[in-house]
PDB file of C-alpha atoms in Angstrom:
ATOM      1  CA  MET E   1      -2.227  19.296  14.108  1.00 77.00           C
ATOM      2  CA  ILE E   2      -3.621  15.872  15.628  1.00 86.00           C
ATOM      3  CA  SER E   3      -6.554  15.967  12.709  1.00 88.00           C
ATOM      4  CA  ASP E   4      -3.352  15.350  10.453  1.00 94.00           C
ATOM      5  CA  LEU E   5      -2.699  12.026  12.201  1.00 97.00           C
ATOM      6  CA  VAL E   6      -4.215   8.653  11.302  1.00 98.00           C
ATOM      7  CA  LEU E   7      -5.074   5.869  13.892  1.00 98.00           C
ATOM      8  CA  GLY E   8      -4.169   2.670  11.785  1.00 98.00           C
ATOM      9  CA  THR E   9      -6.104   0.099  13.435  1.00 98.00           C
ATOM     10  CA  MET E  10      -4.340  -3.276  11.748  1.00 97.00           C
ATOM     11  CA  TYR E  11      -4.334  -5.446  14.900  1.00 97.00           C
ATOM     12  CA  PHE E  12      -7.389  -4.128  16.393  1.00 98.00           C
ATOM     13  CA  GLY E  13      -9.666  -7.407  16.940  1.00 97.00           C
ATOM     14  CA  THR E  14      -6.428  -9.678  16.674  1.00 97.00           C
ATOM     15  CA  ARG E  15      -3.213  -8.817  18.705  1.00 97.00           C
ATOM     16  CA  THR E  16      -4.811  -6.051  20.174  1.00 97.00           C
ATOM     17  CA  GLY E  17      -7.773  -6.703  21.931  1.00 97.00           C
ATOM     18  CA  ARG E  18     -11.275  -5.469  22.206  1.00 97.00           C
ATOM     19  CA  ASP E  19     -10.695  -3.556  25.602  1.00 97.00           C
ATOM     20  CA  ALA E  20      -7.527  -2.352  24.650  1.00 97.00           C
ATOM     21  CA  SER E  21      -8.734  -1.538  20.930  1.00 98.00           C
ATOM     22  CA  PHE E  22     -11.491   0.741  22.649  1.00 98.00           C
ATOM     23  CA  ALA E  23      -9.158   2.383  24.851  1.00 98.00           C
ATOM     24  CA  LEU E  24      -6.985   3.835  22.149  1.00 98.00           C
ATOM     25  CA  LEU E  25      -9.955   4.387  19.840  1.00 98.00           C
ATOM     26  CA  ASP E  26     -11.029   6.449  23.050  1.00 98.00           C
ATOM     27  CA  ARG E  27      -7.776   8.199  23.468  1.00 97.00           C
ATOM     28  CA  PHE E  28      -7.468   9.067  20.249  1.00 97.00           C
ATOM     29  CA  VAL E  29     -11.143  11.060  19.741  1.00 97.00           C
ATOM     30  CA  GLU E  30     -10.513  12.789  23.001  1.00 96.00           C
ATOM     31  CA  ALA E  31      -7.077  14.260  21.825  1.00 96.00           C
ATOM     32  CA  GLY E  32      -9.074  15.298  18.851  1.00 95.00           C
ATOM     33  CA  GLY E  33      -7.982  12.733  16.004  1.00 97.00           C
ATOM     34  CA  ARG E  34     -10.437  11.982  13.339  1.00 97.00           C
ATOM     35  CA  TRP E  35      -9.299   9.796  11.146  1.00 98.00           C
ATOM     36  CA  ILE E  36      -8.947   5.797  11.507  1.00 98.00           C
ATOM     37  CA  ASP E  37      -7.966   3.311   8.981  1.00 98.00           C
ATOM     38  CA  THR E  38      -8.380  -0.034   8.411  1.00 98.00           C
ATOM     39  CA  ALA E  39      -9.422  -2.584   5.794  1.00 98.00           C
ATOM     40  CA  ASN E  40     -11.274  -5.654   5.049  1.00 98.00           C
ATOM     41  CA  CYS E  41      -8.520  -7.766   5.260  1.00 98.00           C
ATOM     42  CA  TYR E  42      -6.903  -7.173   8.918  1.00 98.00           C
ATOM     43  CA  SER E  43      -5.539  -9.135  10.002  1.00 94.00           C
ATOM     44  CA  PHE E  44      -6.157 -12.615   8.151  1.00 95.00           C
ATOM     45  CA  TRP E  45      -2.493 -13.783   9.294  1.00 94.00           C
ATOM     46  CA  SER E  46      -2.823 -13.164  12.969  1.00 95.00           C
ATOM     47  CA  HIS E  47      -6.605 -14.859  13.116  1.00 96.00           C
ATOM     48  CA  GLU E  48      -7.300 -18.510  13.037  1.00 94.00           C
ATOM     49  CA  SER E  49      -9.541 -18.404  10.553  1.00 94.00           C
ATOM     50  CA  GLY E  50      -7.133 -17.012   7.421  1.00 94.00           C
ATOM     51  CA  HIS E  51      -9.423 -14.054   7.091  1.00 96.00           C
ATOM     52  CA  GLY E  52      -9.717 -10.519   8.175  1.00 97.00           C
ATOM     53  CA  GLY E  53     -12.802  -8.309   9.014  1.00 98.00           C
ATOM     54  CA  GLN E  54     -11.812  -8.454  12.906  1.00 98.00           C
ATOM     55  CA  SER E  55     -10.696  -4.793  12.802  1.00 98.00           C
ATOM     56  CA  GLU E  56     -13.565  -4.015  11.117  1.00 98.00           C
ATOM     57  CA  THR E  57     -15.900  -5.767  13.430  1.00 98.00           C
ATOM     58  CA  VAL E  58     -13.905  -3.616  16.589  1.00 98.00           C
ATOM     59  CA  ILE E  59     -14.297  -0.319  14.968  1.00 98.00           C
ATOM     60  CA  GLY E  60     -18.012  -1.152  14.642  1.00 98.00           C
ATOM     61  CA  GLU E  61     -18.629  -2.322  18.149  1.00 98.00           C
ATOM     62  CA  TRP E  62     -16.929   0.373  19.414  1.00 98.00           C
ATOM     63  CA  LEU E  63     -18.967   3.176  17.180  1.00 98.00           C
ATOM     64  CA  ARG E  64     -22.220   1.188  18.631  1.00 98.00           C
ATOM     65  CA  ALA E  65     -20.764   1.679  22.146  1.00 98.00           C
ATOM     66  CA  ASN E  66     -20.191   5.401  21.884  1.00 97.00           C
ATOM     67  CA  PRO E  67     -23.619   7.138  20.432  1.00 93.00           C
ATOM     68  CA  GLY E  68     -22.478  10.249  19.065  1.00 95.00           C
ATOM     69  CA  VAL E  69     -18.915   9.473  18.160  1.00 97.00           C
ATOM     70  CA  ARG E  70     -20.063   8.965  14.446  1.00 97.00           C
ATOM     71  CA  GLU E  71     -20.213  12.716  13.864  1.00 96.00           C
ATOM     72  CA  GLN E  72     -16.553  12.992  15.326  1.00 96.00           C
ATOM     73  CA  VAL E  73     -14.264  10.830  13.317  1.00 98.00           C
ATOM     74  CA  GLU E  74     -14.140   9.652   9.763  1.00 98.00           C
ATOM     75  CA  ILE E  75     -13.464   6.200   8.628  1.00 98.00           C
ATOM     76  CA  SER E  76     -11.121   4.850   5.569  1.00 98.00           C
ATOM     77  CA  THR E  77     -11.254   1.206   4.636  1.00 98.00           C
ATOM     78  CA  LYS E  78      -9.723  -1.068   1.719  1.00 98.00           C
ATOM     79  CA  VAL E  79     -10.772  -3.917  -0.296  1.00 98.00           C
ATOM     80  CA  GLY E  80      -8.353  -6.177  -2.378  1.00 98.00           C
ATOM     81  CA  VAL E  81      -6.564  -8.153  -0.551  1.00 97.00           C
ATOM     82  CA  GLU E  82      -8.595 -10.515   1.447  1.00 98.00           C
ATOM     83  CA  PRO E  83      -7.458 -14.233   1.144  1.00 97.00           C
ATOM     84  CA  VAL E  84      -9.661 -16.567  -1.054  1.00 96.00           C
ATOM     85  CA  ASP E  85     -10.407 -19.881   0.059  1.00 94.00           C
ATOM     86  CA  GLY E  86      -8.363 -22.125  -2.341  1.00 90.00           C
ATOM     87  CA  GLY E  87      -5.489 -19.525  -2.412  1.00 92.00           C
ATOM     88  CA  GLY E  88      -4.997 -15.905  -3.879  1.00 94.00           C
ATOM     89  CA  VAL E  89      -6.625 -12.894  -2.530  1.00 97.00           C
ATOM     90  CA  GLU E  90     -10.114 -11.378  -3.874  1.00 98.00           C
ATOM     91  CA  GLY E  91      -8.792  -8.797  -6.156  1.00 98.00           C
ATOM     92  CA  LEU E  92     -10.732  -5.512  -7.645  1.00 98.00           C
ATOM     93  CA  SER E  93     -13.326  -6.675 -10.168  1.00 98.00           C
ATOM     94  CA  ALA E  94     -16.639  -4.725 -10.280  1.00 98.00           C
ATOM     95  CA  PRO E  95     -18.433  -7.720  -8.060  1.00 98.00           C
ATOM     96  CA  VAL E  96     -15.976  -8.056  -5.284  1.00 98.00           C
ATOM     97  CA  VAL E  97     -15.826  -4.019  -4.946  1.00 98.00           C
ATOM     98  CA  ARG E  98     -18.835  -3.862  -4.688  1.00 98.00           C
ATOM     99  CA  ALA E  99     -19.151  -6.849  -2.343  1.00 98.00           C
ATOM    100  CA  GLY E 100     -16.336  -5.884  -0.179  1.00 98.00           C
ATOM    101  CA  ALA E 101     -18.107  -2.403   0.103  1.00 98.00           C
ATOM    102  CA  THR E 102     -20.976  -3.898   1.478  1.00 98.00           C
ATOM    103  CA  ALA E 103     -19.350  -5.947   4.201  1.00 98.00           C
ATOM    104  CA  SER E 104     -17.205  -3.512   5.306  1.00 98.00           C
ATOM    105  CA  ARG E 105     -20.174  -0.884   5.554  1.00 98.00           C
ATOM    106  CA  GLU E 106     -22.316  -3.619   7.580  1.00 98.00           C
ATOM    107  CA  ARG E 107     -18.952  -4.501   9.654  1.00 98.00           C
ATOM    108  CA  LEU E 108     -18.665  -1.001  10.436  1.00 98.00           C
ATOM    109  CA  GLY E 109     -22.078  -0.444  11.055  1.00 98.00           C
ATOM    110  CA  VAL E 110     -21.720   2.742   9.013  1.00 98.00           C
ATOM    111  CA  GLU E 111     -24.024   4.358   6.280  1.00 97.00           C
ATOM    112  CA  THR E 112     -21.245   5.351   4.260  1.00 98.00           C
ATOM    113  CA  ILE E 113     -17.758   5.077   4.405  1.00 98.00           C
ATOM    114  CA  ASP E 114     -15.655   8.286   4.220  1.00 98.00           C
ATOM    115  CA  LEU E 115     -12.821   6.794   2.259  1.00 98.00           C
ATOM    116  CA  PHE E 116     -12.727   3.812   0.257  1.00 98.00           C
ATOM    117  CA  TRP E 117      -9.493   1.846  -1.521  1.00 98.00           C
ATOM    118  CA  ALA E 118      -8.469  -0.116  -3.694  1.00 98.00           C
ATOM    119  CA  HIS E 119      -5.809  -1.719  -1.550  1.00 97.00           C
ATOM    120  CA  ALA E 120      -2.767  -3.311  -4.132  1.00 96.00           C
ATOM    121  CA  ARG E 121      -2.867  -3.378  -8.267  1.00 96.00           C
ATOM    122  CA  ASP E 122      -4.815  -6.296  -9.310  1.00 97.00           C
ATOM    123  CA  LEU E 123      -3.245  -7.589 -12.531  1.00 95.00           C
ATOM    124  CA  ASP E 124      -6.312  -9.810 -13.506  1.00 97.00           C
ATOM    125  CA  THR E 125      -8.631  -6.866 -13.596  1.00 98.00           C
ATOM    126  CA  PRO E 126      -8.829  -4.046 -15.907  1.00 97.00           C
ATOM    127  CA  ILE E 127      -8.386  -0.228 -14.108  1.00 97.00           C
ATOM    128  CA  GLU E 128     -11.446   0.765 -16.090  1.00 97.00           C
ATOM    129  CA  GLU E 129     -13.169  -1.697 -14.198  1.00 98.00           C
ATOM    130  CA  THR E 130     -12.619  -1.203 -10.714  1.00 98.00           C
ATOM    131  CA  VAL E 131     -12.843   2.602 -11.178  1.00 97.00           C
ATOM    132  CA  GLU E 132     -16.344   2.440 -12.784  1.00 98.00           C
ATOM    133  CA  ALA E 133     -17.251   0.183  -9.847  1.00 98.00           C
ATOM    134  CA  MET E 134     -15.548   2.357  -7.192  1.00 98.00           C
ATOM    135  CA  GLY E 135     -17.263   5.675  -8.921  1.00 98.00           C
ATOM    136  CA  LEU E 136     -20.892   4.315  -8.435  1.00 98.00           C
ATOM    137  CA  LEU E 137     -20.263   3.585  -4.956  1.00 98.00           C
ATOM    138  CA  VAL E 138     -19.891   7.034  -4.667  1.00 98.00           C
ATOM    139  CA  ASP E 139     -23.026   7.645  -6.603  1.00 98.00           C
ATOM    140  CA  ASP E 140     -24.703   5.329  -4.259  1.00 98.00           C
ATOM    141  CA  GLY E 141     -23.517   6.626  -1.421  1.00 98.00           C
ATOM    142  CA  ILE E 142     -21.802   3.896  -0.411  1.00 98.00           C
ATOM    143  CA  ALA E 143     -18.559   5.803  -0.044  1.00 98.00           C
ATOM    144  CA  ARG E 144     -17.772   9.577  -0.182  1.00 98.00           C
ATOM    145  CA  ARG E 145     -14.319   9.275  -1.534  1.00 98.00           C
ATOM    146  CA  LEU E 146     -12.058   6.983  -3.195  1.00 98.00           C
ATOM    147  CA  GLY E 147      -8.043   6.012  -2.967  1.00 98.00           C
ATOM    148  CA  LEU E 148      -5.538   3.779  -4.457  1.00 98.00           C
ATOM    149  CA  SER E 149      -2.746   2.209  -2.151  1.00 98.00           C
ATOM    150  CA  ASN E 150       0.445   0.215  -3.243  1.00 97.00           C
ATOM    151  CA  HIS E 151      -0.362   1.394  -7.167  1.00 97.00           C
ATOM    152  CA  PRO E 152       2.370   2.491  -9.481  1.00 97.00           C
ATOM    153  CA  THR E 153       1.873   6.255 -10.288  1.00 97.00           C
ATOM    154  CA  TRP E 154       1.467   5.927 -13.950  1.00 97.00           C
ATOM    155  CA  LEU E 155      -1.715   3.430 -13.148  1.00 98.00           C
ATOM    156  CA  VAL E 156      -3.122   6.463 -10.568  1.00 98.00           C
ATOM    157  CA  GLU E 157      -3.269   8.589 -13.408  1.00 98.00           C
ATOM    158  CA  ARG E 158      -4.955   6.431 -15.608  1.00 98.00           C
ATOM    159  CA  ALA E 159      -7.464   5.692 -13.523  1.00 98.00           C
ATOM    160  CA  ARG E 160      -8.189   9.126 -12.500  1.00 98.00           C
ATOM    161  CA  ILE E 161      -8.535  10.278 -16.216  1.00 97.00           C
ATOM    162  CA  ASP E 162     -10.656   7.363 -16.981  1.00 97.00           C
ATOM    163  CA  ALA E 163     -13.068   8.112 -13.707  1.00 98.00           C
ATOM    164  CA  ILE E 164     -13.063  11.671 -14.978  1.00 96.00           C
ATOM    165  CA  THR E 165     -13.715  10.626 -18.700  1.00 96.00           C
ATOM    166  CA  GLN E 166     -16.980   8.529 -17.288  1.00 94.00           C
ATOM    167  CA  GLY E 167     -18.390  11.615 -15.285  1.00 97.00           C
ATOM    168  CA  LEU E 168     -17.448   9.364 -11.673  1.00 98.00           C
ATOM    169  CA  GLU E 169     -15.817  10.100  -8.633  1.00 98.00           C
ATOM    170  CA  THR E 170     -12.304  10.293  -9.056  1.00 98.00           C
ATOM    171  CA  ILE E 171      -9.276   8.997  -6.799  1.00 98.00           C
ATOM    172  CA  THR E 172      -8.045  12.050  -4.008  1.00 98.00           C
ATOM    173  CA  ALA E 173      -5.898   9.834  -2.187  1.00 98.00           C
ATOM    174  CA  LEU E 174      -2.565   7.564  -2.254  1.00 98.00           C
ATOM    175  CA  GLN E 175      -1.525   5.270   0.348  1.00 98.00           C
ATOM    176  CA  LEU E 176       1.954   4.606   0.176  1.00 98.00           C
ATOM    177  CA  SER E 177       5.146   3.960   2.943  1.00 96.00           C
ATOM    178  CA  THR E 178       7.554   6.493   3.652  1.00 97.00           C
ATOM    179  CA  SER E 179       9.618   7.995   6.408  1.00 97.00           C
ATOM    180  CA  TYR E 180      11.993  10.675   6.897  1.00 97.00           C
ATOM    181  CA  VAL E 181      14.973   8.027   5.796  1.00 97.00           C
ATOM    182  CA  GLU E 182      14.883   6.452   2.839  1.00 94.00           C
ATOM    183  CA  ALA E 183      15.770   2.590   1.657  1.00 92.00           C
ATOM    184  CA  ARG E 184      18.966   2.308  -0.802  1.00 89.00           C
ATOM    185  CA  PRO E 185      17.466   2.310  -4.242  1.00 84.00           C
ATOM    186  CA  GLY E 186      16.979  -0.796  -5.793  1.00 80.00           C
ATOM    187  CA  ALA E 187      16.893  -2.691  -2.160  1.00 82.00           C
ATOM    188  CA  ALA E 188      15.097  -5.165  -0.837  1.00 82.00           C
ATOM    189  CA  VAL E 189      13.171  -4.120   2.617  1.00 84.00           C
ATOM    190  CA  GLU E 190      12.133  -7.234   4.533  1.00 75.00           C
ATOM    191  CA  GLY E 191       8.342  -7.448   5.037  1.00 71.00           C
ATOM    192  CA  LYS E 192       7.514  -4.645   2.310  1.00 71.00           C
ATOM    193  CA  ASP E 193       6.018  -7.130   0.098  1.00 73.00           C
ATOM    194  CA  HIS E 194       4.181  -4.215  -2.550  1.00 83.00           C
ATOM    195  CA  ARG E 195       6.496  -3.551  -5.176  1.00 86.00           C
ATOM    196  CA  PHE E 196       4.798  -0.103  -5.727  1.00 90.00           C
ATOM    197  CA  GLY E 197       4.174   0.459  -2.316  1.00 92.00           C
ATOM    198  CA  TRP E 198       6.793   3.493  -1.807  1.00 95.00           C
ATOM    199  CA  VAL E 199       6.535   7.213  -2.147  1.00 96.00           C
ATOM    200  CA  THR E 200       9.165   8.032  -4.428  1.00 94.00           C
ATOM    201  CA  GLU E 201      10.236  11.093  -6.284  1.00 95.00           C
ATOM    202  CA  GLU E 202       7.536  10.511  -9.205  1.00 96.00           C
ATOM    203  CA  THR E 203       4.678  10.273  -6.546  1.00 97.00           C
ATOM    204  CA  ARG E 204       6.453  13.865  -5.059  1.00 97.00           C
ATOM    205  CA  ASP E 205       6.252  15.313  -8.552  1.00 98.00           C
ATOM    206  CA  TYR E 206       2.569  14.083  -9.374  1.00 98.00           C
ATOM    207  CA  VAL E 207       1.017  15.311  -6.146  1.00 98.00           C
ATOM    208  CA  GLU E 208       3.084  18.432  -6.390  1.00 97.00           C
ATOM    209  CA  GLN E 209       1.520  18.948  -9.572  1.00 97.00           C
ATOM    210  CA  HIS E 210      -1.973  17.635  -8.260  1.00 97.00           C
ATOM    211  CA  PRO E 211      -2.585  18.958  -5.113  1.00 96.00           C
ATOM    212  CA  GLU E 212      -5.954  17.517  -4.753  1.00 97.00           C
ATOM    213  CA  VAL E 213      -4.238  14.518  -4.204  1.00 98.00           C
ATOM    214  CA  GLU E 214      -3.486  13.350  -0.417  1.00 98.00           C
ATOM    215  CA  VAL E 215      -0.794  11.035   0.436  1.00 98.00           C
ATOM    216  CA  TRP E 216      -0.895   8.729   3.460  1.00 98.00           C
ATOM    217  CA  ALA E 217       1.643   7.221   4.864  1.00 98.00           C
ATOM    218  CA  TYR E 218       1.896   3.450   6.319  1.00 97.00           C
ATOM    219  CA  SER E 219       4.941   2.625   8.762  1.00 95.00           C
ATOM    220  CA  PRO E 220       6.230   6.193   8.818  1.00 97.00           C
ATOM    221  CA  LEU E 221       8.050   5.218  12.495  1.00 97.00           C
ATOM    222  CA  ILE E 222       9.713   2.167  10.539  1.00 95.00           C
ATOM    223  CA  GLN E 223       8.719  -0.562  13.474  1.00 90.00           C
ATOM    224  CA  GLY E 224       9.860   1.709  16.217  1.00 93.00           C
ATOM    225  CA  ALA E 225      13.562   2.118  14.820  1.00 94.00           C
ATOM    226  CA  TYR E 226      13.996   5.547  15.595  1.00 96.00           C
ATOM    227  CA  ASP E 227      13.446   5.606  19.302  1.00 94.00           C
ATOM    228  CA  ARG E 228      14.124   2.056  19.964  1.00 91.00           C
ATOM    229  CA  ALA E 229      18.216   0.534  19.804  1.00 88.00           C
ATOM    230  CA  ASP E 230      16.554  -2.908  20.118  1.00 91.00           C
ATOM    231  CA  ARG E 231      14.553  -2.503  16.860  1.00 90.00           C
ATOM    232  CA  PRO E 232      17.409  -1.455  14.272  1.00 91.00           C
ATOM    233  CA  LEU E 233      16.435  -0.128  10.700  1.00 94.00           C
ATOM    234  CA  PRO E 234      16.201  -3.061   8.225  1.00 92.00           C
ATOM    235  CA  ALA E 235      19.789  -3.655   6.295  1.00 92.00           C
ATOM    236  CA  ALA E 236      18.520  -1.744   3.471  1.00 93.00           C
ATOM    237  CA  TYR E 237      18.483   1.809   5.134  1.00 94.00           C
ATOM    238  CA  ASP E 238      22.283   1.083   6.012  1.00 93.00           C
ATOM    239  CA  HIS E 239      23.945   4.068   3.886  1.00 94.00           C
ATOM    240  CA  PRO E 240      25.559   7.531   4.277  1.00 94.00           C
ATOM    241  CA  GLY E 241      22.083   9.387   3.352  1.00 94.00           C
ATOM    242  CA  THR E 242      20.718   7.373   6.362  1.00 95.00           C
ATOM    243  CA  THR E 243      23.735   8.511   8.687  1.00 96.00           C
ATOM    244  CA  ALA E 244      23.637  11.851   7.826  1.00 96.00           C
ATOM    245  CA  ARG E 245      19.878  12.250   8.197  1.00 97.00           C
ATOM    246  CA  LEU E 246      19.772  10.580  11.656  1.00 97.00           C
ATOM    247  CA  ALA E 247      22.379  12.925  13.038  1.00 97.00           C
ATOM    248  CA  ALA E 248      20.554  15.886  11.700  1.00 97.00           C
ATOM    249  CA  LEU E 249      16.869  14.108  13.567  1.00 98.00           C
ATOM    250  CA  GLY E 250      18.967  13.828  16.865  1.00 97.00           C
ATOM    251  CA  GLU E 251      20.233  16.909  16.730  1.00 97.00           C
ATOM    252  CA  VAL E 252      16.357  18.657  16.266  1.00 97.00           C
ATOM    253  CA  ALA E 253      14.948  16.463  18.851  1.00 97.00           C
ATOM    254  CA  GLY E 254      17.712  16.999  21.194  1.00 97.00           C
ATOM    255  CA  ARG E 255      16.814  20.996  20.717  1.00 96.00           C
ATOM    256  CA  LEU E 256      13.450  20.876  21.012  1.00 96.00           C
ATOM    257  CA  GLY E 257      12.909  17.859  23.869  1.00 96.00           C
ATOM    258  CA  VAL E 258      11.083  15.375  22.295  1.00 96.00           C
ATOM    259  CA  ALA E 259      11.442  11.741  20.680  1.00 96.00           C
ATOM    260  CA  PRO E 260      12.901  11.351  17.353  1.00 97.00           C
ATOM    261  CA  SER E 261       9.817   9.807  16.182  1.00 97.00           C
ATOM    262  CA  VAL E 262       7.685  12.755  16.887  1.00 97.00           C
ATOM    263  CA  VAL E 263       9.988  14.582  15.030  1.00 98.00           C
ATOM    264  CA  VAL E 264       9.623  12.497  11.872  1.00 98.00           C
ATOM    265  CA  LEU E 265       6.029  12.807  12.520  1.00 98.00           C
ATOM    266  CA  ALA E 266       5.693  16.146  12.243  1.00 97.00           C
ATOM    267  CA  TRP E 267       8.189  16.490   9.394  1.00 98.00           C
ATOM    268  CA  LEU E 268       5.735  14.313   7.225  1.00 98.00           C
ATOM    269  CA  VAL E 269       2.811  16.782   8.225  1.00 97.00           C
ATOM    270  CA  ARG E 270       4.747  19.627   7.287  1.00 96.00           C
ATOM    271  CA  ARG E 271       5.468  17.965   3.880  1.00 96.00           C
ATOM    272  CA  GLY E 272       1.575  17.217   3.705  1.00 96.00           C
ATOM    273  CA  ILE E 273       1.553  13.648   4.038  1.00 97.00           C
ATOM    274  CA  LYS E 274      -0.937  12.089   6.716  1.00 98.00           C
ATOM    275  CA  PRO E 275       1.139   9.771   8.575  1.00 98.00           C
ATOM    276  CA  ILE E 276      -0.924   6.615  10.012  1.00 98.00           C
ATOM    277  CA  LEU E 277       0.005   5.990  13.638  1.00 97.00           C
ATOM    278  CA  GLY E 278       0.167   2.272  14.155  1.00 95.00           C
ATOM    279  CA  VAL E 279       0.060   1.625  18.031  1.00 94.00           C
ATOM    280  CA  SER E 280      -0.272  -0.778  20.635  1.00 92.00           C
ATOM    281  CA  SER E 281      -0.521   0.920  23.976  1.00 93.00           C
ATOM    282  CA  PRO E 282      -1.556   4.015  25.241  1.00 94.00           C
ATOM    283  CA  GLU E 283       1.982   5.196  25.762  1.00 94.00           C
ATOM    284  CA  GLN E 284       2.822   5.055  22.123  1.00 93.00           C
ATOM    285  CA  LEU E 285      -0.310   6.598  20.790  1.00 96.00           C
ATOM    286  CA  ASP E 286       0.397   9.728  23.210  1.00 94.00           C
ATOM    287  CA  SER E 287       4.156   9.888  22.367  1.00 93.00           C
ATOM    288  CA  ALA E 288       2.694  10.050  18.180  1.00 94.00           C
ATOM    289  CA  LEU E 289       0.153  12.170  19.093  1.00 95.00           C
ATOM    290  CA  ALA E 290       2.427  14.606  20.594  1.00 93.00           C
ATOM    291  CA  ALA E 291       3.635  15.455  17.025  1.00 94.00           C
ATOM    292  CA  GLY E 292       0.552  17.192  16.489  1.00 91.00           C
ATOM    293  CA  ALA E 293       1.202  19.904  18.846  1.00 91.00           C
ATOM    294  CA  LEU E 294       4.665  20.025  17.238  1.00 94.00           C
ATOM    295  CA  ALA E 295       5.655  22.642  14.869  1.00 89.00           C
ATOM    296  CA  LEU E 296       8.577  22.908  12.964  1.00 95.00           C
ATOM    297  CA  ASP E 297       9.895  26.135  12.275  1.00 95.00           C
ATOM    298  CA  ASP E 298      11.821  26.609   8.572  1.00 96.00           C
ATOM    299  CA  GLU E 299      15.118  26.293  10.749  1.00 95.00           C
ATOM    300  CA  ALA E 300      14.094  22.921  11.740  1.00 96.00           C
ATOM    301  CA  MET E 301      12.997  21.471   8.311  1.00 96.00           C
ATOM    302  CA  ALA E 302      15.887  23.335   6.714  1.00 97.00           C
ATOM    303  CA  GLN E 303      17.862  21.089   9.098  1.00 97.00           C
ATOM    304  CA  LEU E 304      16.201  18.161   8.608  1.00 97.00           C
ATOM    305  CA  ASP E 305      16.215  18.729   4.690  1.00 95.00           C
ATOM    306  CA  ALA E 306      19.999  19.232   4.375  1.00 91.00           C
ATOM    307  CA  PRO E 307      21.836  16.002   4.935  1.00 84.00           C
ATOM    308  CA  ALA E 308      21.277  14.249   0.715  1.00 65.00           C
TER     309      ALA E 308
END
């Protein structure tokens, strides 16, 4: 279903201008999309100020320009890696979490953030401090749900237990990177700078044992590598397992008459994962949305899962 897909808005307001961003948001909602994902730091590396906030600002402008659309969408945003003047990032201390949520809510123009994420692990702040600060946001009506992005699984469990012990809202979502093919174990992947930013076998086992915890997947299409010959997979993906999986993917996509990327997204949805669509044009969005209408049957899933 299209409601299982998430619209990523990393470059809205920077590389993707206001009008283009509005058009993508309109198309997503018209097609039945519900979740919109952003962050307070998007996208500082693409803006002359060196700070983020542009994506949230554009989404807020779009919400104000479309009265009533707020009831049709849910917004998720993040705190933790916005750069600070003088170097470094903001982190996840209690004051930063509260201030970040307040600023995001103002830019978005919403009363409540539907899902608020801690963006990346902060070694300088005890997780208990972050958990309490995030839980109090829910108590105060600033956020509805909470998630962790780019955190190791052991710390996720520690955070969840601490929140439950304190009687606070606990973590119900993880945001990590995954796709149909995977890099070689231990191989460095160009452009991936989060040590714990991957779905692993431990992640899969954890969510199987905790079905109340969702997994959201960023970069599920590996920058267009499944469909575009001019965008080959990074070298870390070059191994026999990838060769076998790409062959199976090609056979299934050919039989169904759809692009390989559509099958990849549908496969993730069937696995219970919410793919985040990072698109910059209506054509890319329409292609990705086709996955919402593609229900892979057991035969297709078995063929896709067979290569080891």
